[in-house]
Amino acid sequence: MLNYIWATLLFIGLLVAGLVGRVSGDASVIDAAMKGAEKAVMGIALPLAGMMMFWLGVLRLLEKAGVLEAVVRLLSPLLRRLFPDVPTGHPAMSAMVMNLSANMLGLSNNATPLGLKAMGHLQELNPHKQSASNAMITFLALNTGAFTLIPMTAMNFLNAAGVSHSFRVIVPTILATACASVAAVIAAKSFQRLPGFVAQPDEIISETQSTAVKPAGISRKAKFWLTLLGTLFIGVSALELGPPSWRQTVLDQTGLSAVLAKSAQRKAEAEKTLALKKEEAKAAAATQTKVEPPVWRRVMDGASGLAIPAILILAVSVAWARGVKVYEEFVDGAKEGFQVAVRIMPYLVAMLAVLAILRESGAFQLLEYLLAPLLNMLGFPVELLSLALMRPLSGSGAQGILNEILTRPDLSEMVKFTAGILYGSTETTFYVLTVYFGSVGIRRFRHALVAGLTADFIGMVAAVFFGRLLFAFT
């Protein structure tokens, strides 16, 4: 399924970019793809290697100290129901508990290395090494459900944009992520019973067989799509090579020029507003005495700051007290971190490059324009569509859209608070699947993508529902 989705996103991005004039020039989608590929390696994979080594070392100490065993024993009634295929006491249980706990506390960056460790242990139990197991899919569904107790990232964005009382998103985010997590588990358990998602035996092809394999013929259906794609590309090429008036005429006649201009204006105004608010905050901090934060904020910031030191003290002290050679065990646990980061690099490059093309092509603005009447009828704020579409695809892209929404003066507080809830209630599903499955060489995702997108959809619906329920009259 992911093969079709990846190719479709690429084709849509390139064709829309050709239509609106973003194939070449300053706003070239190809430049965006190259930057996305660079970010995949230099901005994500390599920094992740250091975090992987650190947290795998800590995980080894927690395991040797017996802390993880005690936590898993405490949660075993729930874990046995969620993961019946994982034996009690298996290291996968400990890693999954640590990962889900970090996600609940809003420590998403620190949760990824622990999740990758869990996937490695689950792969050890997987009888079909090329297909995702039921336990893997349930685990990833819980990650995409993203149950959160403290949505610190969304709150920070609200504060930076000058939206007061950002703490008001905490309870609705907890409720929305609870709905998404329950939906994720139900979807994972339900879809695994369908015949179309049954795990397939691994493909074993010898060297002699691989050289003898001939390319498959092109079906009539494939010929139709190739013809359609070629025709559309010829039309795009004519717009690119012909006089600029041709493209402008097409955009004017379809009303797309006004949509793109309005979108660019909103983005520029949002960036300007955000920059002004940051300058005002710096000036205020330099000229005024520091204002004491409210008690709730001080407690939440303090609890978030103490979470990791508490884990470190617990891991090292208990392991040391039990006679464990803490330094040597930490190093042994950290050794495999860099290898995991290297394995996921190709998957990250493939996904982030295509998402950069799609994001910069203007496809989301066009889709927002087309779906506006339907969304208004359903009661879904049209301004949140781009955020809802981008969130499962790209975290950085969703952050940019969230900033734009929060700094728009023409939007109500209800829309802004709902945007914060929506951002905190969903996860970058494609990124999670790409990184986690790529780290263990899974080729067939089975129903993992469907379950993850189901969780995202329920989380978005719940976010809009609670946003309207709590903030409609603010």
Short mmCIF file of C-alpha atoms in Angstrom, two decimals:
data_model
loop_
_atom_site.label_atom_id
_atom_site.label_comp_id
_atom_site.label_asym_id
_atom_site.label_seq_id
_atom_site.Cartn_x
_atom_site.Cartn_y
_atom_site.Cartn_z
CA MET A 1 0.00 0.00 0.00
CA LEU A 2 2.78 2.42 0.88
CA ASN A 3 4.26 2.01 -2.62
CA TYR A 4 1.05 3.37 -4.16
CA ILE A 5 0.74 6.18 -1.62
CA TRP A 6 4.36 7.27 -2.03
CA ALA A 7 4.14 7.33 -5.83
CA THR A 8 0.76 9.12 -5.75
CA LEU A 9 2.07 11.85 -3.44
CA LEU A 10 5.08 12.34 -5.72
CA PHE A 11 2.97 12.61 -8.88
CA ILE A 12 0.47 15.00 -7.27
CA GLY A 13 3.23 17.22 -5.94
CA LEU A 14 5.07 17.45 -9.26
CA LEU A 15 1.94 18.03 -11.35
CA VAL A 16 0.54 20.70 -9.03
CA ALA A 17 3.95 22.36 -8.90
CA GLY A 18 4.02 22.42 -12.69
CA LEU A 19 0.52 23.90 -12.80
CA VAL A 20 1.26 26.78 -10.41
CA GLY A 21 4.84 27.41 -11.59
CA ARG A 22 6.93 25.88 -8.81
CA VAL A 23 8.95 23.37 -10.79
CA SER A 24 11.87 25.78 -11.21
CA GLY A 25 12.89 29.15 -9.85
CA ASP A 26 13.12 30.35 -6.26
CA ALA A 27 10.18 28.21 -5.08
CA SER A 28 11.31 25.03 -6.85
CA VAL A 29 9.95 21.82 -5.36
CA ILE A 30 13.11 20.04 -6.48
CA ASP A 31 15.17 22.34 -4.24
CA ALA A 32 12.72 21.54 -1.45
CA ALA A 33 13.21 17.81 -2.10
CA MET A 34 16.99 18.15 -1.87
CA LYS A 35 16.68 20.07 1.38
CA GLY A 36 14.30 17.42 2.67
CA ALA A 37 16.80 14.68 1.83
CA GLU A 38 19.56 16.61 3.57
CA LYS A 39 17.39 17.13 6.63
CA ALA A 40 16.56 13.42 6.74
CA VAL A 41 20.25 12.57 7.21
CA MET A 42 21.82 15.63 8.85
CA GLY A 43 18.82 16.89 10.83
CA ILE A 44 17.13 13.66 11.92
CA ALA A 45 19.14 10.45 11.46
CA LEU A 46 22.51 11.64 12.80
CA PRO A 47 21.11 13.51 15.83
CA LEU A 48 18.91 10.47 16.43
CA ALA A 49 22.05 8.29 16.54
CA GLY A 50 23.31 10.18 19.59
CA MET A 51 19.93 10.00 21.30
CA MET A 52 19.67 6.31 20.44
CA MET A 53 23.02 5.55 22.05
CA PHE A 54 22.14 7.54 25.16
CA TRP A 55 18.73 6.00 25.74
CA LEU A 56 19.77 2.45 24.87
CA GLY A 57 22.48 2.79 27.51
CA VAL A 58 19.92 4.01 30.06
CA LEU A 59 17.55 1.21 29.06
CA ARG A 60 20.29 -1.37 29.68
CA LEU A 61 20.84 0.02 33.20
CA LEU A 62 17.11 0.00 33.96
CA GLU A 63 16.96 -3.59 32.77
CA LYS A 64 19.95 -4.68 34.86
CA ALA A 65 18.57 -2.84 37.90
CA GLY A 66 15.29 -4.77 37.66
CA VAL A 67 13.24 -1.56 37.39
CA LEU A 68 11.70 -2.45 34.03
CA GLU A 69 10.75 -5.90 35.25
CA ALA A 70 8.89 -4.37 38.19
CA VAL A 71 7.03 -1.88 35.97
CA VAL A 72 6.07 -4.57 33.46
CA ARG A 73 4.86 -6.82 36.30
CA LEU A 74 2.67 -3.98 37.54
CA LEU A 75 1.16 -3.38 34.08
CA SER A 76 1.07 -7.02 33.00
CA PRO A 77 -2.77 -7.41 33.11
CA LEU A 78 -3.17 -4.63 30.55
CA LEU A 79 -0.11 -5.56 28.49
CA ARG A 80 -1.19 -9.19 28.14
CA ARG A 81 -4.48 -8.04 26.60
CA LEU A 82 -2.83 -5.59 24.25
CA PHE A 83 0.07 -7.84 23.23
CA PRO A 84 -0.97 -11.49 23.67
CA ASP A 85 1.77 -12.66 21.27
CA VAL A 86 4.58 -11.23 23.42
CA PRO A 87 5.70 -13.55 26.25
CA THR A 88 5.48 -12.19 29.80
CA GLY A 89 8.83 -10.80 30.88
CA HIS A 90 10.17 -10.38 27.34
CA PRO A 91 12.44 -7.29 26.90
CA ALA A 92 10.00 -5.93 24.28
CA MET A 93 7.47 -5.24 27.04
CA SER A 94 9.94 -3.09 28.97
CA ALA A 95 10.94 -1.05 25.93
CA MET A 96 7.31 -0.48 24.91
CA VAL A 97 6.40 0.69 28.42
CA MET A 98 9.29 3.18 28.41
CA ASN A 99 8.34 4.45 24.95
CA LEU A 100 4.66 4.94 25.74
CA SER A 101 5.50 6.57 29.08
CA ALA A 102 7.80 9.09 27.37
CA ASN A 103 5.06 9.90 24.85
CA MET A 104 2.52 10.45 27.62
CA LEU A 105 4.85 12.97 29.29
CA GLY A 106 5.36 14.88 26.04
CA LEU A 107 8.99 13.69 25.62
CA SER A 108 8.43 12.61 22.01
CA ASN A 109 12.05 13.02 20.84
CA ASN A 110 13.27 10.84 23.70
CA ALA A 111 10.52 8.30 23.01
CA THR A 112 11.76 7.45 19.50
CA PRO A 113 14.97 5.62 20.53
CA LEU A 114 13.01 3.57 23.04
CA GLY A 115 10.42 2.74 20.37
CA LEU A 116 13.13 1.60 17.97
CA LYS A 117 14.54 -0.65 20.67
CA ALA A 118 11.08 -2.13 21.21
CA MET A 119 10.72 -2.78 17.48
CA GLY A 120 14.02 -4.67 17.50
CA HIS A 121 12.77 -6.96 20.27
CA LEU A 122 9.40 -7.44 18.56
CA GLN A 123 11.20 -8.42 15.36
CA GLU A 124 12.95 -11.19 17.29
CA LEU A 125 9.50 -12.69 17.98
CA ASN A 126 8.19 -12.10 14.47
CA PRO A 127 7.90 -15.34 12.43
CA HIS A 128 7.61 -13.38 9.15
CA LYS A 129 10.60 -11.02 9.10
CA GLN A 130 9.38 -9.03 6.07
CA SER A 131 5.82 -8.48 7.35
CA ALA A 132 4.73 -6.50 10.38
CA SER A 133 3.47 -8.65 13.24
CA ASN A 134 0.22 -7.99 15.10
CA ALA A 135 2.17 -6.84 18.16
CA MET A 136 4.19 -4.37 16.06
CA ILE A 137 1.06 -2.89 14.52
CA THR A 138 -0.72 -2.53 17.88
CA PHE A 139 2.38 -0.85 19.32
CA LEU A 140 2.61 1.59 16.40
CA ALA A 141 -1.12 2.24 16.58
CA LEU A 142 -0.68 3.31 20.20
CA ASN A 143 2.15 5.60 19.10
CA THR A 144 0.01 7.23 16.44
CA GLY A 145 -2.86 7.49 18.95
CA ALA A 146 -0.36 9.58 20.93
CA PHE A 147 -2.06 9.58 24.34
CA THR A 148 -0.64 12.66 26.07
CA LEU A 149 -0.89 14.01 29.59
CA ILE A 150 1.09 17.21 29.00
CA PRO A 151 0.87 18.69 25.43
CA MET A 152 3.91 20.91 26.03
CA THR A 153 4.74 21.46 22.34
CA ALA A 154 1.27 22.77 21.50
CA MET A 155 1.28 24.95 24.61
CA ASN A 156 4.67 26.43 23.69
CA PHE A 157 3.40 27.36 20.23
CA LEU A 158 0.30 28.99 21.72
CA ASN A 159 2.42 31.00 24.15
CA ALA A 160 4.87 32.07 21.42
CA ALA A 161 1.98 33.31 19.28
CA GLY A 162 0.60 35.39 22.15
CA VAL A 163 -2.49 33.26 22.80
CA SER A 164 -3.27 33.61 26.48
CA HIS A 165 -4.24 30.78 28.84
CA SER A 166 -2.56 28.05 26.81
CA PHE A 167 -3.18 25.62 29.69
CA ARG A 168 -6.78 25.39 28.55
CA VAL A 169 -5.79 22.85 25.87
CA ILE A 170 -4.57 20.29 28.43
CA VAL A 171 -7.87 18.61 29.33
CA PRO A 172 -9.33 18.55 25.78
CA THR A 173 -6.03 17.17 24.46
CA ILE A 174 -6.09 14.39 27.05
CA LEU A 175 -9.66 13.54 26.06
CA ALA A 176 -8.92 13.68 22.31
CA THR A 177 -5.78 11.53 22.59
CA ALA A 178 -7.69 9.04 24.74
CA CYS A 179 -10.30 8.74 21.97
CA ALA A 180 -7.55 8.36 19.36
CA SER A 181 -5.71 5.70 21.39
CA VAL A 182 -8.86 3.63 21.95
CA ALA A 183 -9.70 3.90 18.25
CA ALA A 184 -6.12 2.88 17.35
CA VAL A 185 -6.29 -0.31 19.41
CA ILE A 186 -9.77 -1.21 18.13
CA ALA A 187 -8.67 -0.62 14.53
CA ALA A 188 -5.47 -2.66 14.93
CA LYS A 189 -7.32 -5.58 16.54
CA SER A 190 -10.20 -5.48 14.05
CA PHE A 191 -8.24 -5.13 10.81
CA GLN A 192 -5.83 -7.95 11.68
CA ARG A 193 -8.71 -10.41 11.25
CA LEU A 194 -9.45 -9.37 7.67
CA PRO A 195 -8.17 -11.69 4.91
CA GLY A 196 -6.53 -8.83 3.02
CA PHE A 197 -4.20 -8.06 5.93
CA VAL A 198 -2.96 -11.56 6.74
CA ALA A 199 0.82 -11.82 7.19
CA GLN A 200 2.52 -13.24 4.10
CA PRO A 201 5.48 -15.67 4.11
CA ASP A 202 8.87 -14.11 3.44
CA GLU A 203 10.13 -13.99 -0.13
CA ILE A 204 13.36 -15.93 -0.50
CA ILE A 205 15.06 -15.30 -3.84
CA SER A 206 18.47 -16.77 -4.60
CA GLU A 207 21.07 -14.97 -6.73
CA THR A 208 20.37 -17.19 -9.74
CA GLN A 209 16.64 -16.56 -9.44
CA SER A 210 17.08 -12.81 -9.08
CA THR A 211 19.11 -12.60 -12.30
CA ALA A 212 16.55 -14.73 -14.17
CA VAL A 213 13.51 -12.69 -13.13
CA LYS A 214 12.03 -10.76 -16.04
CA PRO A 215 10.11 -7.50 -15.66
CA ALA A 216 6.37 -8.02 -15.48
CA GLY A 217 4.24 -6.89 -18.39
CA ILE A 218 2.20 -3.69 -18.21
CA SER A 219 -1.51 -4.29 -17.60
CA ARG A 220 -4.30 -2.37 -19.34
CA LYS A 221 -5.05 -0.51 -16.12
CA ALA A 222 -1.42 0.51 -15.75
CA LYS A 223 -1.34 1.64 -19.39
CA PHE A 224 -4.34 3.88 -18.76
CA TRP A 225 -2.70 5.56 -15.77
CA LEU A 226 0.60 5.93 -17.62
CA THR A 227 -1.22 7.57 -20.53
CA LEU A 228 -3.09 9.92 -18.19
CA LEU A 229 0.10 10.80 -16.34
CA GLY A 230 1.96 11.42 -19.58
CA THR A 231 -0.83 13.64 -20.92
CA LEU A 232 -0.90 15.71 -17.74
CA PHE A 233 2.87 16.07 -17.81
CA ILE A 234 2.75 17.26 -21.42
CA GLY A 235 0.22 19.90 -20.39
CA VAL A 236 2.41 20.98 -17.47
CA SER A 237 5.45 21.09 -19.74
CA ALA A 238 3.58 23.36 -22.15
CA LEU A 239 2.83 25.77 -19.31
CA GLU A 240 6.46 25.67 -18.19
CA LEU A 241 7.97 26.16 -21.64
CA GLY A 242 5.34 28.47 -23.11
CA PRO A 243 4.75 32.18 -22.49
CA PRO A 244 3.99 33.10 -18.83
CA SER A 245 0.60 34.39 -19.95
CA TRP A 246 -0.55 30.83 -20.63
CA ARG A 247 -0.15 29.74 -16.99
CA GLN A 248 -1.58 33.01 -15.70
CA THR A 249 -4.65 32.60 -17.89
CA VAL A 250 -5.23 29.06 -16.58
CA LEU A 251 -4.83 30.17 -12.97
CA ASP A 252 -7.10 33.19 -13.44
CA GLN A 253 -9.83 31.24 -15.21
CA THR A 254 -9.88 28.55 -12.52
CA GLY A 255 -9.69 31.02 -9.62
CA LEU A 256 -6.47 29.44 -8.39
CA SER A 257 -4.40 32.61 -8.69
CA ALA A 258 -6.52 34.31 -6.02
CA VAL A 259 -6.26 31.24 -3.76
CA LEU A 260 -2.48 31.09 -4.06
CA ALA A 261 -2.08 34.84 -3.59
CA LYS A 262 -4.25 34.81 -0.49
CA SER A 263 -2.31 31.86 0.93
CA ALA A 264 1.04 33.56 0.31
CA GLN A 265 -0.23 36.76 1.91
CA ARG A 266 -1.46 34.89 5.01
CA LYS A 267 1.88 33.12 5.35
CA ALA A 268 3.86 36.36 5.04
CA GLU A 269 1.63 38.14 7.57
CA ALA A 270 1.88 35.23 9.98
CA GLU A 271 5.69 35.19 9.77
CA LYS A 272 5.80 38.96 10.29
CA THR A 273 3.42 38.78 13.26
CA LEU A 274 5.40 35.96 14.87
CA ALA A 275 8.67 37.86 14.40
CA LEU A 276 7.14 40.98 15.97
CA LYS A 277 5.86 39.02 18.96
CA LYS A 278 9.30 37.52 19.51
CA GLU A 279 10.92 40.97 19.36
CA GLU A 280 8.33 42.34 21.77
CA ALA A 281 8.98 39.46 24.15
CA LYS A 282 12.74 40.08 24.02
CA ALA A 283 12.28 43.81 24.61
CA ALA A 284 9.92 43.19 27.50
CA ALA A 285 12.33 40.71 29.05
CA ALA A 286 15.19 43.22 28.80
CA THR A 287 13.34 46.19 30.29
CA GLN A 288 11.04 44.60 32.86
CA THR A 289 11.55 42.50 35.90
CA LYS A 290 10.84 38.86 35.37
CA VAL A 291 7.21 38.00 36.05
CA GLU A 292 6.67 34.99 38.27
CA PRO A 293 4.84 32.31 36.27
CA PRO A 294 1.59 30.90 37.63
CA VAL A 295 1.80 27.92 39.95
CA TRP A 296 0.38 25.45 37.43
CA ARG A 297 2.99 26.42 34.83
CA ARG A 298 5.86 26.29 37.31
CA VAL A 299 4.80 22.83 38.47
CA MET A 300 4.38 21.50 34.91
CA ASP A 301 7.71 22.92 33.74
CA GLY A 302 9.42 21.57 36.83
CA ALA A 303 7.85 18.12 36.43
CA SER A 304 8.89 17.96 32.77
CA GLY A 305 12.42 19.05 33.65
CA LEU A 306 12.72 16.51 36.46
CA ALA A 307 11.43 13.52 34.46
CA ILE A 308 14.69 12.61 32.74
CA PRO A 309 16.99 13.33 35.74
CA ALA A 310 14.71 11.13 37.86
CA ILE A 311 15.03 8.28 35.36
CA LEU A 312 18.82 8.66 35.28
CA ILE A 313 19.15 8.72 39.07
CA LEU A 314 16.85 5.71 39.38
CA ALA A 315 18.68 3.70 36.71
CA VAL A 316 22.22 4.40 37.88
CA SER A 317 21.63 4.30 41.63
CA VAL A 318 19.61 1.07 41.75
CA ALA A 319 21.94 -0.67 39.27
CA TRP A 320 24.99 0.48 41.25
CA ALA A 321 23.44 -0.67 44.51
CA ARG A 322 22.94 -4.12 42.98
CA GLY A 323 26.59 -4.37 41.99
CA VAL A 324 26.15 -3.67 38.27
CA LYS A 325 29.14 -2.16 36.46
CA VAL A 326 27.13 0.87 35.42
CA TYR A 327 29.62 2.47 33.03
CA GLU A 328 30.41 -0.73 31.13
CA GLU A 329 26.75 -1.74 30.88
CA PHE A 330 25.78 1.74 29.65
CA VAL A 331 28.40 1.57 26.88
CA ASP A 332 27.38 -1.96 25.86
CA GLY A 333 23.77 -0.90 25.59
CA ALA A 334 24.64 2.19 23.55
CA LYS A 335 26.73 0.40 20.91
CA GLU A 336 23.89 -0.50 18.56
CA GLY A 337 22.42 3.01 18.41
CA PHE A 338 24.44 4.25 15.43
CA GLN A 339 23.70 1.13 13.36
CA VAL A 340 19.97 1.68 13.78
CA ALA A 341 20.29 5.31 12.67
CA VAL A 342 22.18 4.25 9.53
CA ARG A 343 19.52 1.65 8.67
CA ILE A 344 16.69 4.16 8.70
CA MET A 345 18.44 6.81 6.55
CA PRO A 346 17.19 5.56 3.12
CA TYR A 347 13.60 5.34 4.40
CA LEU A 348 13.76 8.87 5.81
CA VAL A 349 15.22 10.30 2.59
CA ALA A 350 12.51 8.64 0.47
CA MET A 351 9.67 9.92 2.66
CA LEU A 352 10.88 13.44 3.53
CA ALA A 353 11.91 14.30 -0.04
CA VAL A 354 8.44 13.45 -1.39
CA LEU A 355 6.69 15.25 1.46
CA ALA A 356 8.77 18.37 0.78
CA ILE A 357 7.64 18.30 -2.86
CA LEU A 358 4.00 17.91 -1.84
CA ARG A 359 4.19 20.63 0.82
CA GLU A 360 5.86 23.26 -1.40
CA SER A 361 3.78 22.49 -4.49
CA GLY A 362 0.67 24.25 -3.20
CA ALA A 363 -1.45 21.07 -3.26
CA PHE A 364 -2.81 21.66 0.24
CA GLN A 365 -4.02 25.17 -0.61
CA LEU A 366 -5.83 23.86 -3.69
CA LEU A 367 -7.44 21.04 -1.72
CA GLU A 368 -8.56 23.51 0.96
CA TYR A 369 -10.17 25.62 -1.77
CA LEU A 370 -11.98 22.63 -3.28
CA LEU A 371 -13.25 21.16 0.00
CA ALA A 372 -14.28 24.42 1.69
CA PRO A 373 -18.04 24.07 0.92
CA LEU A 374 -18.17 20.49 2.21
CA LEU A 375 -16.19 21.27 5.37
CA ASN A 376 -18.38 24.27 6.18
CA MET A 377 -21.43 22.05 5.87
CA LEU A 378 -19.88 19.48 8.24
CA GLY A 379 -18.85 22.11 10.79
CA PHE A 380 -15.12 21.50 10.37
CA PRO A 381 -13.13 24.77 10.36
CA VAL A 382 -11.72 25.16 6.85
CA GLU A 383 -8.66 26.93 8.24
CA LEU A 384 -7.60 23.70 9.95
CA LEU A 385 -7.68 21.50 6.84
CA SER A 386 -4.04 22.11 5.88
CA LEU A 387 -2.95 21.31 9.45
CA ALA A 388 -5.09 18.16 9.49
CA LEU A 389 -3.63 16.95 6.20
CA MET A 390 -0.03 17.84 7.04
CA ARG A 391 0.08 16.49 10.60
CA PRO A 392 0.21 12.76 9.66
CA LEU A 393 2.83 13.52 7.00
CA SER A 394 5.37 15.95 8.45
CA GLY A 395 5.96 17.30 11.94
CA SER A 396 7.96 20.35 10.80
CA GLY A 397 5.42 21.15 8.08
CA ALA A 398 2.59 20.92 10.61
CA GLN A 399 4.46 23.25 12.97
CA GLY A 400 4.77 25.86 10.23
CA ILE A 401 1.04 25.68 9.47
CA LEU A 402 0.21 25.81 13.19
CA ASN A 403 2.29 28.96 13.59
CA GLU A 404 0.48 30.52 10.64
CA ILE A 405 -2.93 29.73 12.14
CA LEU A 406 -2.05 30.98 15.62
CA THR A 407 -0.71 34.32 14.38
CA ARG A 408 -3.59 35.15 12.04
CA PRO A 409 -5.54 38.10 13.50
CA ASP A 410 -8.69 37.24 11.55
CA LEU A 411 -9.21 33.87 13.27
CA SER A 412 -11.19 33.36 16.46
CA GLU A 413 -9.79 32.01 19.72
CA MET A 414 -11.88 28.89 19.17
CA VAL A 415 -10.05 28.08 15.93
CA LYS A 416 -6.65 28.76 17.50
CA PHE A 417 -7.29 26.63 20.57
CA THR A 418 -8.73 23.88 18.36
CA ALA A 419 -5.59 24.00 16.22
CA GLY A 420 -3.48 23.49 19.33
CA ILE A 421 -5.64 20.56 20.43
CA LEU A 422 -5.53 19.02 16.96
CA TYR A 423 -1.74 19.31 16.80
CA GLY A 424 -1.35 17.72 20.23
CA SER A 425 -3.90 14.97 19.52
CA THR A 426 -2.34 13.48 16.40
CA GLU A 427 1.01 12.08 15.32
CA THR A 428 3.23 12.04 12.22
CA THR A 429 1.98 8.61 11.19
CA PHE A 430 4.02 8.28 7.99
CA TYR A 431 7.21 9.29 9.79
CA VAL A 432 6.57 6.81 12.63
CA LEU A 433 5.89 3.94 10.23
CA THR A 434 8.88 4.82 8.04
CA VAL A 435 11.36 5.03 10.90
CA TYR A 436 10.10 2.17 13.04
CA PHE A 437 9.57 -0.36 10.26
CA GLY A 438 12.68 0.77 8.40
CA SER A 439 14.82 0.10 11.47
CA VAL A 440 14.00 -3.63 11.35
CA GLY A 441 13.63 -4.10 7.59
CA ILE A 442 9.83 -4.57 7.45
CA ARG A 443 8.56 -4.38 3.86
CA ARG A 444 4.88 -5.26 4.28
CA PHE A 445 3.07 -2.91 6.67
CA ARG A 446 -0.22 -4.88 6.48
CA HIS A 447 -2.91 -2.85 8.28
CA ALA A 448 -0.51 -0.58 10.21
CA LEU A 449 -1.12 2.45 7.98
CA VAL A 450 -4.91 2.02 8.04
CA ALA A 451 -4.91 1.69 11.83
CA GLY A 452 -2.65 4.72 12.23
CA LEU A 453 -4.73 6.91 9.93
CA THR A 454 -7.88 5.76 11.73
CA ALA A 455 -6.36 6.97 15.00
CA ASP A 456 -5.42 10.28 13.37
CA PHE A 457 -8.93 10.76 11.98
CA ILE A 458 -10.62 10.03 15.31
CA GLY A 459 -8.13 12.31 17.07
CA MET A 460 -8.91 15.15 14.65
CA VAL A 461 -12.67 14.70 14.98
CA ALA A 462 -12.36 14.63 18.77
CA ALA A 463 -10.14 17.73 18.71
CA VAL A 464 -12.70 19.70 16.69
CA PHE A 465 -15.56 18.43 18.87
CA PHE A 466 -13.91 19.39 22.15
CA GLY A 467 -12.64 22.63 20.65
CA ARG A 468 -16.15 23.68 19.67
CA LEU A 469 -17.59 22.41 22.95
CA LEU A 470 -15.16 24.31 25.18
CA PHE A 471 -14.19 27.38 23.17
CA ALA A 472 -17.16 28.20 20.92
CA PHE A 473 -18.11 31.22 23.03
CA THR A 474 -14.63 32.60 23.80
#
